[in-house]
Short mmCIF file of C-alpha atoms in Angstrom, two decimals:
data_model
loop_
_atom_site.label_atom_id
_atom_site.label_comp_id
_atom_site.label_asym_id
_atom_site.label_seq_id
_atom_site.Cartn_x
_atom_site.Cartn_y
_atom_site.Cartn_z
CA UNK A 641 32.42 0.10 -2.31
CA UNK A 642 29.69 -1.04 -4.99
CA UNK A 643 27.21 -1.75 -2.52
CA UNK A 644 26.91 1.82 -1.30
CA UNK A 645 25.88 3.20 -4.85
CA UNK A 646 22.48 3.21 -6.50
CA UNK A 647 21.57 -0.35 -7.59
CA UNK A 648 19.30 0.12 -10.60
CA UNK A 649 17.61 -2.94 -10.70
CA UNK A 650 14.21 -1.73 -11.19
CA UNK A 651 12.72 0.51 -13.81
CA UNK A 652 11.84 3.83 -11.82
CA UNK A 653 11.99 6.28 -14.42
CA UNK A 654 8.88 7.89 -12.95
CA UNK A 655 11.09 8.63 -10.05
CA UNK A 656 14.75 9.03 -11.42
CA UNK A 657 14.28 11.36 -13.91
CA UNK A 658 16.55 14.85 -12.54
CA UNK A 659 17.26 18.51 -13.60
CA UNK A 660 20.26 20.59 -13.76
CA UNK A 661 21.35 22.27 -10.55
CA UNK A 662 23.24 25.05 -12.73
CA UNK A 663 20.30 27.21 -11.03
CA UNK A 664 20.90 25.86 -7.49
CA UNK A 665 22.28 28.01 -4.54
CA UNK A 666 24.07 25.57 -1.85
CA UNK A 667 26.21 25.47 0.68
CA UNK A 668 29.67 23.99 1.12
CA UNK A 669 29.78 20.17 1.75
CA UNK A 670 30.06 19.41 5.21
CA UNK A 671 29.26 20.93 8.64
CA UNK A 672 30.90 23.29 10.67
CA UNK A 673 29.60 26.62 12.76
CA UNK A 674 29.49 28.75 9.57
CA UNK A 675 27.99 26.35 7.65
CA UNK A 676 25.16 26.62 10.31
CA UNK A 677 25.23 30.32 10.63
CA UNK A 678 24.97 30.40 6.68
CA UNK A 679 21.79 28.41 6.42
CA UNK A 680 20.47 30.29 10.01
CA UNK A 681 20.93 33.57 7.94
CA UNK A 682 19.31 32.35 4.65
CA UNK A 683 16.34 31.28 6.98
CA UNK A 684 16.46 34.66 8.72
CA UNK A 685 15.61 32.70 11.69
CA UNK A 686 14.59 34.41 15.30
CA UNK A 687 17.63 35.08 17.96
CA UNK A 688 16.50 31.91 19.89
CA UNK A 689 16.45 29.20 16.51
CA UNK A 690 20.10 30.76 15.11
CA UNK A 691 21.03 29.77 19.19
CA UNK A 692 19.04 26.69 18.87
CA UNK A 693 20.76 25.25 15.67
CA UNK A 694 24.65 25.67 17.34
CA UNK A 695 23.61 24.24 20.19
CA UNK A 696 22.43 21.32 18.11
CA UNK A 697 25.45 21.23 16.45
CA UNK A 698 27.72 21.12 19.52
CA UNK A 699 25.35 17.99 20.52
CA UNK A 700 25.78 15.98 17.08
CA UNK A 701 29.57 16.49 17.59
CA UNK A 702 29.06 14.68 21.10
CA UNK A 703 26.81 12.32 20.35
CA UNK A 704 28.73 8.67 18.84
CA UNK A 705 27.07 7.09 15.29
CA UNK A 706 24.54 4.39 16.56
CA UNK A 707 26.45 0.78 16.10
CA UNK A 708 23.48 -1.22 17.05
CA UNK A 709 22.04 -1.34 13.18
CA UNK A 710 22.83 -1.02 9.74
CA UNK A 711 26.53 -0.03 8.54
CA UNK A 712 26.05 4.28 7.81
CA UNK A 713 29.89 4.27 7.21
CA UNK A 714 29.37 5.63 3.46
CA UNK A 715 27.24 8.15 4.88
CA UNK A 716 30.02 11.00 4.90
CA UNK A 717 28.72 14.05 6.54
CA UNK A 718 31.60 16.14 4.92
CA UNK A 719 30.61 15.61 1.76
CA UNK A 720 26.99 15.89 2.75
CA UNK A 721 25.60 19.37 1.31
CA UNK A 722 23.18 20.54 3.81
CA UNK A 723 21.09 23.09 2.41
CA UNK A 724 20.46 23.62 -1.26
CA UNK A 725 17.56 26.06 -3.26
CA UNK A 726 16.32 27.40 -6.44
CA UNK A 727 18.41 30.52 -6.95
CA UNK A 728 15.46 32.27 -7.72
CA UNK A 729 13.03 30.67 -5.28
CA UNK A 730 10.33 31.82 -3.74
CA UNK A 731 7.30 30.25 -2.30
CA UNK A 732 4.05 30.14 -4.55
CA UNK A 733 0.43 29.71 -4.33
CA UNK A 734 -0.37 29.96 -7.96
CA UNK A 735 0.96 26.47 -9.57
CA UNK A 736 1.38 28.30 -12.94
CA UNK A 737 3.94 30.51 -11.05
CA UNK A 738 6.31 27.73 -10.35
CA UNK A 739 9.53 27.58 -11.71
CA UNK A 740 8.90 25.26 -14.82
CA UNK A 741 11.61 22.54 -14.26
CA UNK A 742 10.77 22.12 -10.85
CA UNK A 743 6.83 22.14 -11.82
CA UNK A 744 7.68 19.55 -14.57
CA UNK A 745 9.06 17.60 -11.60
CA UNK A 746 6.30 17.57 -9.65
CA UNK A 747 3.85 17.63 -12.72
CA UNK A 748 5.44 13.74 -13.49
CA UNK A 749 5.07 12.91 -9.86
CA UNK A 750 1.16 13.77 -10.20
CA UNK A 751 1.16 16.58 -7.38
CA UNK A 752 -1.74 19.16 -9.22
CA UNK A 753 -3.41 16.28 -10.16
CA UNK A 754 -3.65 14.84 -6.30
CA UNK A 755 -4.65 18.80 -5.50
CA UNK A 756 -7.31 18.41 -8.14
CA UNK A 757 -8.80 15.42 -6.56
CA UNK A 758 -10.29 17.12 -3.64
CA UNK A 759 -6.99 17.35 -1.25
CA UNK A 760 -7.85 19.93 1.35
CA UNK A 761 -4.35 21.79 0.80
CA UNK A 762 -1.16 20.58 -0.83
CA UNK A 763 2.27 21.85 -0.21
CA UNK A 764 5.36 20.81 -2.22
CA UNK A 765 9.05 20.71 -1.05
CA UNK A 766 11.77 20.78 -3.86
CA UNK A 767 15.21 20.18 -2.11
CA UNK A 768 15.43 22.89 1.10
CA UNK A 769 12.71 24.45 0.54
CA UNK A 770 9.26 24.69 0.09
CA UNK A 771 8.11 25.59 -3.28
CA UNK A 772 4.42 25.92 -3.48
CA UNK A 773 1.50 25.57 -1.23
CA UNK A 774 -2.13 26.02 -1.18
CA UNK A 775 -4.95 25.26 1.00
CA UNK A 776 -8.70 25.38 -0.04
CA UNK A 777 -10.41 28.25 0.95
CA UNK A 778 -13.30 26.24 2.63
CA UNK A 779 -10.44 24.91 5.08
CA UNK A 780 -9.22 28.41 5.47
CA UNK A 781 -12.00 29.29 6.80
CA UNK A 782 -12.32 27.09 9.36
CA UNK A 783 -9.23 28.63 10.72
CA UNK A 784 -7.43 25.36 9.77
CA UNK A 785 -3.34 26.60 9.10
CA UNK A 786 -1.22 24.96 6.89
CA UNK A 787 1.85 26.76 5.96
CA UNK A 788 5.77 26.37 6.00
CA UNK A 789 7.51 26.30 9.05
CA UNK A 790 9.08 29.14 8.19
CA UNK A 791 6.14 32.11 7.35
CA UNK A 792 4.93 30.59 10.85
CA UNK A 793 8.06 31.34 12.80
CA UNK A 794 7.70 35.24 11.97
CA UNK A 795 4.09 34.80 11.85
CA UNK A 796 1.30 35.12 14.66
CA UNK A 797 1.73 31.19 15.52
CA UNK A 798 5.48 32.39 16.48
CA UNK A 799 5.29 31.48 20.09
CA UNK A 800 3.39 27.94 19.39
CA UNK A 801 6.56 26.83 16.93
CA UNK A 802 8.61 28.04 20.33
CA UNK A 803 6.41 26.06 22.52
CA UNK A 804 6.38 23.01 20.49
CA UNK A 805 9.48 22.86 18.25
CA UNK A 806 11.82 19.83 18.99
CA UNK A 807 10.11 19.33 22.34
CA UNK A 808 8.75 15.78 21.25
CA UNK A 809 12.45 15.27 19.36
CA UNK A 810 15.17 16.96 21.37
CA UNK A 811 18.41 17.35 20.06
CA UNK A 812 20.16 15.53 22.61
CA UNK A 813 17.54 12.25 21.41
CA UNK A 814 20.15 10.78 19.49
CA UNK A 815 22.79 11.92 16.74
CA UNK A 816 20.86 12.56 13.64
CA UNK A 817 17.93 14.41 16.17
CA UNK A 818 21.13 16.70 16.69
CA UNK A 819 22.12 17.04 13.19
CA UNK A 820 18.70 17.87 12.19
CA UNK A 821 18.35 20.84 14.81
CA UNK A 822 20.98 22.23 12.94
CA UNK A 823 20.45 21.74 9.58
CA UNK A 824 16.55 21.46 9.27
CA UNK A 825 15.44 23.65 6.33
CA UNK A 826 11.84 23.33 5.11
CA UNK A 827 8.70 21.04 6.04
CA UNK A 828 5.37 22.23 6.95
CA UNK A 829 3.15 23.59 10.40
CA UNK A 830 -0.45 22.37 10.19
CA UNK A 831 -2.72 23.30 13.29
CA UNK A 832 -6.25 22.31 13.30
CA UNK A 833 -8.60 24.44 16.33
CA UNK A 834 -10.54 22.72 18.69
CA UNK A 835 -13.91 20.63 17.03
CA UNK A 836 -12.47 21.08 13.29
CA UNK A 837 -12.94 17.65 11.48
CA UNK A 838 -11.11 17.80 7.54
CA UNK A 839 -13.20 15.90 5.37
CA UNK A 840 -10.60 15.34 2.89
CA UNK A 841 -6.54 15.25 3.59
CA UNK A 842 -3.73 17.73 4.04
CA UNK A 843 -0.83 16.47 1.61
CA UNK A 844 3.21 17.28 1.57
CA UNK A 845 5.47 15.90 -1.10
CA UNK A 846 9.27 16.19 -0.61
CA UNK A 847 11.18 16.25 -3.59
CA UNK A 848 15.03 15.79 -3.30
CA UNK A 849 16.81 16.67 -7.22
CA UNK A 850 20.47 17.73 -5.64
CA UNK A 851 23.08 14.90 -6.12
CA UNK A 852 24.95 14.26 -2.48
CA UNK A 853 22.78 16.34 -0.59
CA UNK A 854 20.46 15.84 2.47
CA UNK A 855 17.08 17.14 3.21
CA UNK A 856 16.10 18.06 6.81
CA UNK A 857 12.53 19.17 6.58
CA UNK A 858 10.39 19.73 9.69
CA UNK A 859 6.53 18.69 10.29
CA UNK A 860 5.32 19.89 12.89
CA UNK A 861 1.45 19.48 13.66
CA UNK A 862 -0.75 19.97 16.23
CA UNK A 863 -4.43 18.86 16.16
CA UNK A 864 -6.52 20.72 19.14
CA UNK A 865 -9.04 18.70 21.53
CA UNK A 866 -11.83 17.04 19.40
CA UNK A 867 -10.70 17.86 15.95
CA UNK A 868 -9.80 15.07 13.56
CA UNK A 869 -6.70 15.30 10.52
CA UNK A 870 -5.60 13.04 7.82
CA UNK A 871 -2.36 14.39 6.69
CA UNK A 872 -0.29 12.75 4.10
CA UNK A 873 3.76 12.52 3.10
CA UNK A 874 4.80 11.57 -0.07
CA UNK A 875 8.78 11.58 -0.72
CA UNK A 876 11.44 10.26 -3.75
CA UNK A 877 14.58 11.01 -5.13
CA UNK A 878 16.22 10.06 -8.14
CA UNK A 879 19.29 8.03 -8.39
CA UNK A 880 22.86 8.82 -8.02
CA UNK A 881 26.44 6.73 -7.34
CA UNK A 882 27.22 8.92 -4.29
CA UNK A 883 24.94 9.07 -0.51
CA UNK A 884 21.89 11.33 -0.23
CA UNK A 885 20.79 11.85 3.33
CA UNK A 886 16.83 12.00 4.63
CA UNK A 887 17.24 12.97 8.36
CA UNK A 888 13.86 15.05 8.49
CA UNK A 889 12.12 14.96 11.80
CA UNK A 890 7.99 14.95 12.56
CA UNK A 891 6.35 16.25 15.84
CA UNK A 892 2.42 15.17 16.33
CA UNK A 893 0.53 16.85 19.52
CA UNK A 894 -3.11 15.22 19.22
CA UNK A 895 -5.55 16.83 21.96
CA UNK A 896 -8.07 14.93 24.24
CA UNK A 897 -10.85 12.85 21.89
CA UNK A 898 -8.62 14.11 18.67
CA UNK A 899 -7.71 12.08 15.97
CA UNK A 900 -4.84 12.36 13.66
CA UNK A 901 -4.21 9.82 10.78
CA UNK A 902 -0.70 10.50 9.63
CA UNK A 903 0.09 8.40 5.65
CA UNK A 904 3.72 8.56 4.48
CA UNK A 905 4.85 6.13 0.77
CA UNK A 906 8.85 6.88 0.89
CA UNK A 907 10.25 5.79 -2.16
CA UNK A 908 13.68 6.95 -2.14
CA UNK A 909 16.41 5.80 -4.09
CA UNK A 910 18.53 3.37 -3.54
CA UNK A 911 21.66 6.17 -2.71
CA UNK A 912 19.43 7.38 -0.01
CA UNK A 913 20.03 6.63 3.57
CA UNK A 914 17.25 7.56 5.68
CA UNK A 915 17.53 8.17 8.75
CA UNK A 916 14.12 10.10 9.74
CA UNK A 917 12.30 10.53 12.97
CA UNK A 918 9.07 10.20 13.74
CA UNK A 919 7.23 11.02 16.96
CA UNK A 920 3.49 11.65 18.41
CA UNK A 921 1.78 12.59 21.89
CA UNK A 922 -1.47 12.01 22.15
CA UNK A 923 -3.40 13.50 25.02
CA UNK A 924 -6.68 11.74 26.85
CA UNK A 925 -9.23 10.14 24.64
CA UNK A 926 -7.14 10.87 21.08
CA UNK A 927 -5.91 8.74 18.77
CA UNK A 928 -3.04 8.40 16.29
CA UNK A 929 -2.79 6.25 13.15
CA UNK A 930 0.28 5.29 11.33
CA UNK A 931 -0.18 4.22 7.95
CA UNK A 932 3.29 3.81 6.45
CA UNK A 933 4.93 2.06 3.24
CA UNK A 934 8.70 2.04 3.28
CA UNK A 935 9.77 1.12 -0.64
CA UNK A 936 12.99 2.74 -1.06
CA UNK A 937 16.64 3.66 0.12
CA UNK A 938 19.90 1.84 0.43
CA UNK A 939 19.90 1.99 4.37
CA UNK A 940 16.51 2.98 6.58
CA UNK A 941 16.42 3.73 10.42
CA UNK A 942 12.38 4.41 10.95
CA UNK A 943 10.66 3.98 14.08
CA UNK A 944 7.70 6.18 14.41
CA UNK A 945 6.89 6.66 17.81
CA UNK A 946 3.62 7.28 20.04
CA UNK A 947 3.45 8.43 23.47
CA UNK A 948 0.59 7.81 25.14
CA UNK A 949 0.18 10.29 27.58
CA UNK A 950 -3.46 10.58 28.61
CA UNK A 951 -5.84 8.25 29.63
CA UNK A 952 -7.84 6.10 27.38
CA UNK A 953 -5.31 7.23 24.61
CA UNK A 954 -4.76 5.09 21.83
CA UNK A 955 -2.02 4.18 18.77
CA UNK A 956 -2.95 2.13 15.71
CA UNK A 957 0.73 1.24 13.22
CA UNK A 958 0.55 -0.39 10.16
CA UNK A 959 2.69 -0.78 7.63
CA UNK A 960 4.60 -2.71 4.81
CA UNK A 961 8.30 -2.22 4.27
CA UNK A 962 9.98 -3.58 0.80
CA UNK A 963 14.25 -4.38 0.93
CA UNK A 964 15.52 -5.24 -2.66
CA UNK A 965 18.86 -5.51 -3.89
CA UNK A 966 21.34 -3.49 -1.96
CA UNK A 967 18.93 -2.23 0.75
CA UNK A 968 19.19 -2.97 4.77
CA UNK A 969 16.00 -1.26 5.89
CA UNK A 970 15.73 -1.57 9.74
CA UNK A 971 12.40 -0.37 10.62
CA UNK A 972 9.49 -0.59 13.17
CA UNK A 973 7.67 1.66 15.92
CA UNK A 974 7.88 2.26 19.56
CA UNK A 975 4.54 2.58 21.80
CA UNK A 976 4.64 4.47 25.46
CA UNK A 977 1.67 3.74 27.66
CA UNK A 978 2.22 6.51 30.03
CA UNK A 979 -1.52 6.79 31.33
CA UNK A 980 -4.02 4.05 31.96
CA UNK A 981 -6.38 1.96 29.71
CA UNK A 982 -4.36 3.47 26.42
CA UNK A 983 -3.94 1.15 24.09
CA UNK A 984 -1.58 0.30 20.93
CA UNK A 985 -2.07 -1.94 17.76
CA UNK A 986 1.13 -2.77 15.27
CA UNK A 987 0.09 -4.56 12.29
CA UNK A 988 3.19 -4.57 10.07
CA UNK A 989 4.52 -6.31 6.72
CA UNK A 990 7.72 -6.71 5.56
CA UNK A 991 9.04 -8.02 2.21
CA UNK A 992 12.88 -8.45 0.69
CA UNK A 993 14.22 -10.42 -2.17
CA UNK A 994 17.23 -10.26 -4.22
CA UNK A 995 19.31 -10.21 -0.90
CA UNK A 996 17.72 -7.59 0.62
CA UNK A 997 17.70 -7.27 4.45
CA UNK A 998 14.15 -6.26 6.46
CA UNK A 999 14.38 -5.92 9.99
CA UNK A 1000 11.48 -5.15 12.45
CA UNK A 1001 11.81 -3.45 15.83
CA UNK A 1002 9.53 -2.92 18.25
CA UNK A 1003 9.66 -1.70 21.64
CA UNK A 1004 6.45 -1.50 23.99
CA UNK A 1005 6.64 0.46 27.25
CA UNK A 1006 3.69 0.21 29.89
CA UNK A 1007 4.51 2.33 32.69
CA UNK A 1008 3.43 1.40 35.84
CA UNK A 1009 0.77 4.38 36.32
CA UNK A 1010 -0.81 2.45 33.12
CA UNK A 1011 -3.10 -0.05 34.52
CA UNK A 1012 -5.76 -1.92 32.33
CA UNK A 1013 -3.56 -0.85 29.16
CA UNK A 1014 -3.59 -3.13 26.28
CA UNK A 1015 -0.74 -3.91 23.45
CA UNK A 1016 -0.89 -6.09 20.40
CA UNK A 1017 1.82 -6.30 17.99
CA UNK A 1018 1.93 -8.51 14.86
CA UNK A 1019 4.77 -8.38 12.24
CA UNK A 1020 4.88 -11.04 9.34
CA UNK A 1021 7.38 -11.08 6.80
CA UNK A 1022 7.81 -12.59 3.43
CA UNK A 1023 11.17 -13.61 1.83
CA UNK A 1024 11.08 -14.24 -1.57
CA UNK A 1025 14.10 -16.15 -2.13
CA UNK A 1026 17.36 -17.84 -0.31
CA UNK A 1027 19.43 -15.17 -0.09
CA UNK A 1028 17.60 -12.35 1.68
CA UNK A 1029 16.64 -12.01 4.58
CA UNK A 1030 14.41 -11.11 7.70
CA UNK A 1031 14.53 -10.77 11.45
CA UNK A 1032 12.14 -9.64 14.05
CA UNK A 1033 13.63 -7.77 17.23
CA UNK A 1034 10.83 -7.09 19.71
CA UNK A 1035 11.21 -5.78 23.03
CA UNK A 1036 8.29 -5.56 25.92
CA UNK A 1037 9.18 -3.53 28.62
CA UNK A 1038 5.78 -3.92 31.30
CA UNK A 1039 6.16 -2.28 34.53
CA UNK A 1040 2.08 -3.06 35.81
CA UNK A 1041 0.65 -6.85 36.28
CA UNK A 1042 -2.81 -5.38 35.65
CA UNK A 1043 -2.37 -5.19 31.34
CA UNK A 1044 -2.70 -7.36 28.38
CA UNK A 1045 -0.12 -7.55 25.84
CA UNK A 1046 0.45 -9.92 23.10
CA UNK A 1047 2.98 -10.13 20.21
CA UNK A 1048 3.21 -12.50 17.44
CA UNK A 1049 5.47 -12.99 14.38
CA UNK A 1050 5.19 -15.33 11.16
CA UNK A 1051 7.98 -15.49 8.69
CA UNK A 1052 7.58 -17.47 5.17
CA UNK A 1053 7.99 -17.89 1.20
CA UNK A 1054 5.67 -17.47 -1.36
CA UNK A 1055 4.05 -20.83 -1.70
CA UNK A 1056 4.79 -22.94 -5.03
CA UNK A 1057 1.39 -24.17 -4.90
CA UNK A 1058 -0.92 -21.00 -5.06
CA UNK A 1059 1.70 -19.71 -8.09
CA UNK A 1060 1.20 -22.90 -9.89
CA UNK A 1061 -2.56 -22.19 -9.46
CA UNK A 1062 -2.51 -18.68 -10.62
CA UNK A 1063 -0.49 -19.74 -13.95
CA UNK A 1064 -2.92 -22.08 -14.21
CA UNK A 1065 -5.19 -19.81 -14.39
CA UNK A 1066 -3.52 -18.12 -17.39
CA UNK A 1067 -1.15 -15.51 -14.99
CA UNK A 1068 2.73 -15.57 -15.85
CA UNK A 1069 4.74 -16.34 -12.83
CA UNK A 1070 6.17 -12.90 -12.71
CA UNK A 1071 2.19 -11.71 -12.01
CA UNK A 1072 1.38 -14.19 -9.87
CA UNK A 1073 4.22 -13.58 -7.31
CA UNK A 1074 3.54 -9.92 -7.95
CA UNK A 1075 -0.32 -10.39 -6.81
CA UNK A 1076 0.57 -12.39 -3.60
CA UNK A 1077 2.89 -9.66 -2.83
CA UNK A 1078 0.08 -6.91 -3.30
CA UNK A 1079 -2.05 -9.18 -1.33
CA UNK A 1080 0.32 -9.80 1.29
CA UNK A 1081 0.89 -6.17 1.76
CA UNK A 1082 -2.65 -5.19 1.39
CA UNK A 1083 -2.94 -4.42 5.50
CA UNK A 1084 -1.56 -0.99 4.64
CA UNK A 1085 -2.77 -0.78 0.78
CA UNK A 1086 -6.49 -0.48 1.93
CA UNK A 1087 -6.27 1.85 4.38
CA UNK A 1088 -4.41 4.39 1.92
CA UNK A 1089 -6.16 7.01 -0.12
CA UNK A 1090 -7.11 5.46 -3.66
CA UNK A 1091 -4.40 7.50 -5.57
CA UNK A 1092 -1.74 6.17 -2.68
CA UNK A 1093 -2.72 2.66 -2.89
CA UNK A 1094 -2.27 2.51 -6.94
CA UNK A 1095 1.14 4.21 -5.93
CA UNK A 1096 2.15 1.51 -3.50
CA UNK A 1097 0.40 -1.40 -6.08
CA UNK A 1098 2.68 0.15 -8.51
CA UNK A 1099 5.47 0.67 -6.82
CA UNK A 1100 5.59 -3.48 -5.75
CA UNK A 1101 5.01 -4.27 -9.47
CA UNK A 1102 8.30 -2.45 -10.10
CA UNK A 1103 10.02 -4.13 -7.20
CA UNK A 1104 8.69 -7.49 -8.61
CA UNK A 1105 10.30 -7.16 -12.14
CA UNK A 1106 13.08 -9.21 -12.49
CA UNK A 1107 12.31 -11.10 -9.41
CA UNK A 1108 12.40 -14.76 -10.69
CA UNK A 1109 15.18 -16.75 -11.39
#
């Protein structure tokens, strides 16, 4: 059983630092009807959601735990507390207004000062729910929204949530899609109107505090015809010797010639398994952008997907994924060319040491409608030692002669010679595997924010203590 607890092998304090729940409203482990009903009520959710969640439910009980990846059997769902919030919670827009423990929580993890630097709106998730939220006036104005999920279900954007909720990720997609149209309790709406371009980023951080608890938050944005969006995730946890569960679930509609640039740096601890989903449609002429680092968790299932769905639409992925001791992160992306001359680039990364397993999985589909469409994918991964370990599962599924795809993959070790050069430069060994690391990983480092990219440099410097011998 030790390898399903928190392995503290690292010094995260920034991140595993906790409050008391004494304050906490929750409800009972597990997952039944009631349980449902309970968190429908709380929500005060519309006729058609309350009806939408049990019919969820009645799917996850159908649906059979995926056996093609990682183990999830210490992932028990009746122990699993499914919705949890401040007793005395309510959603701010005045940061002095926050409850203090949770604002010393997100004061550590540097959300006012990430608002401060010029973020177009910031919203912060503590457990279920949403806890603050702003958005800068000048955005406002442009009738850019960015709210919970919630104010816009019994707000005037009512019917789009109806239109566009779990439409991309139906219930029935697989078993956690079905858990998570039951149990989804927070997350953020963000629609930007036709011709709006953001000249600085929209940013949600999800904090989870609650020992053996999941959190089920919903993105859902939508990004009208020529209007461009940077929108950024951030999301931790501190550690505990019993399973936290991530099963949150993103949406992305990007209109013809829109752009949407979508960041994520998950750093959850090593209790954590996440099990998120990720999915995009982009319509004629638009454009979607992955930019993802994938540091923490004891087991991962992340596969961001794009569907390509008009013509001339186009998917960029990059990312770096990290598997220390104790984790089995099985990650990668999925690309439907559904319309012709789309194309898709995957430039990914992936790292593990001290045993840790990284696995990449890809899966191209070019329909045969999607002449003169073009794929590359590229996944290299770095093992650090000779005891973890790395695979590469891609899958190409072309259904037109008339397209170009290419996929190439490069596995290694850190080379004895360039570390004996940087000590000879005066570096300890420690920094100089460290530094080919940040190098190595530096694909999704410079396409990050500044703040970001000292997050993820930092974040591998932690990983990388303790990493010799």
């Amino acid at each position: 059983m030790k390898e399903k607890t928190q392995v503290a092998d690292i010094d995260r304090s920034m991140y595993d630092f906790r409050y008391s729940e004494d304050d906490a409203y929750k409800v009972d482990e597990g997952l039944t009807p009631e349980i449902v009903e309970q968190i429908s009520k709380e929500k005060n959710d519309p006729d058609w959601m309350r009806e939408f969640r049990l019919k969820s439910l009645e799917i996850y009980n159908q649906i059979p735990v995926p056996n093609w990846g990682p183990s999830i059997e210490g992932l028990d769902m009746d122990h699993i507390v499914t919705y949890v919030r401040p007793k005395d919670n309510k959603m701010e827009n005045d940061w002095d207004n926050v409850p203090t423990d949770i604002k010393d929580t997100f004061e550590k993890l540097g959300i006012p000062q990430a608002e401060r630097k010029s973020l177009a709106g910031v919203g912060a998730q503590y457990d279920s729910e949403l806890v603050y939220h702003n958005v800068k006036d000048s955005v406002a104005e442009k009738g850019v929204v960015y709210t919970d999920i919630e104010s816009a279900l019994h707000g005037p954007y009512a019917d789009m949530i109806h239109d566009h909720f779990m439409k991309l990720v139906p219930p029935t997609d697989h078993k956690f899609a079905a858990l998570h149209g039951a149990v989804w309790s927070g997350g953020s709406f963000v629609y930007v109107p036709k011709g709006v371009h953001l000249d600085f980023p929209l940013q949600s951080y999800f904090r989870l505090n609650a020992k053996g608890a999941g959190q089920f938050e919903h993105t859902l944005i939508i990004v009208d015809d020529d209007a461009y969006l940077h929108f950024i995730e951030g999301c931790s946890a501190p550690k505990y010797n019993v399973a936290n569960l991530h099963a949150g679930c993103v949406e992305l509609f990007i209109g013809k010639n829109a752009t949407l640039r979508y960041s994520t740096i998950e750093n959850w601890s090593k209790n954590m398994y996440n099990l998120n989903t990720k999915r995009a449609r982009v319509d004629e002429g638009g454009k979607v952008e992955w930019i993802s680092g994938s540091f923490g968790s004891h087991v991962s299932y992340l596969y961001p997907m794009s569907v390509l769905a008009g013509k001339g639409s186009r998917s960029e992925f990059t990312s770096v994924t990290f598997a220390g001791k104790g984790q089995n992160l099985d990650t990668g992306c999925k690309v439907v060319h559904a319309a012709p001359d789309t194309s898709s680039y995957v430039n990914t990364r992936s790292i593990s040491k001290d045993g840790g397993i990284s696995t990449f999985r890809s899966a191209v589909t070019i329909a045969e409608n999607a002449t003169g469409s073009k794929s590359s994918v590229s996944c290299q991964s770095l093992m650090l030692d000779d005891i973890s370990r790395s695979d590469t599962i891609p899958a190409m599924d072309i259904r037109t002669s008339d397209a170009d795809v290419g996929h190439e993959a490069k596995i290694g070790r850190i080379s004895d010679e360039v570390v004996f050069y940087l000590m000879s430069r005066g570096m300890s060994e420690e920094d100089a595997r460290a530094l080919i690391v940040s190098g190595f990983a530096d694909n999704v480092g410079k396409e990050l924010p500044l703040e970001y990219a000292v997050e993820m440099n930092n974040l591998i410097q932690l990983e990388m203590k303790g990493a010799i011998g």
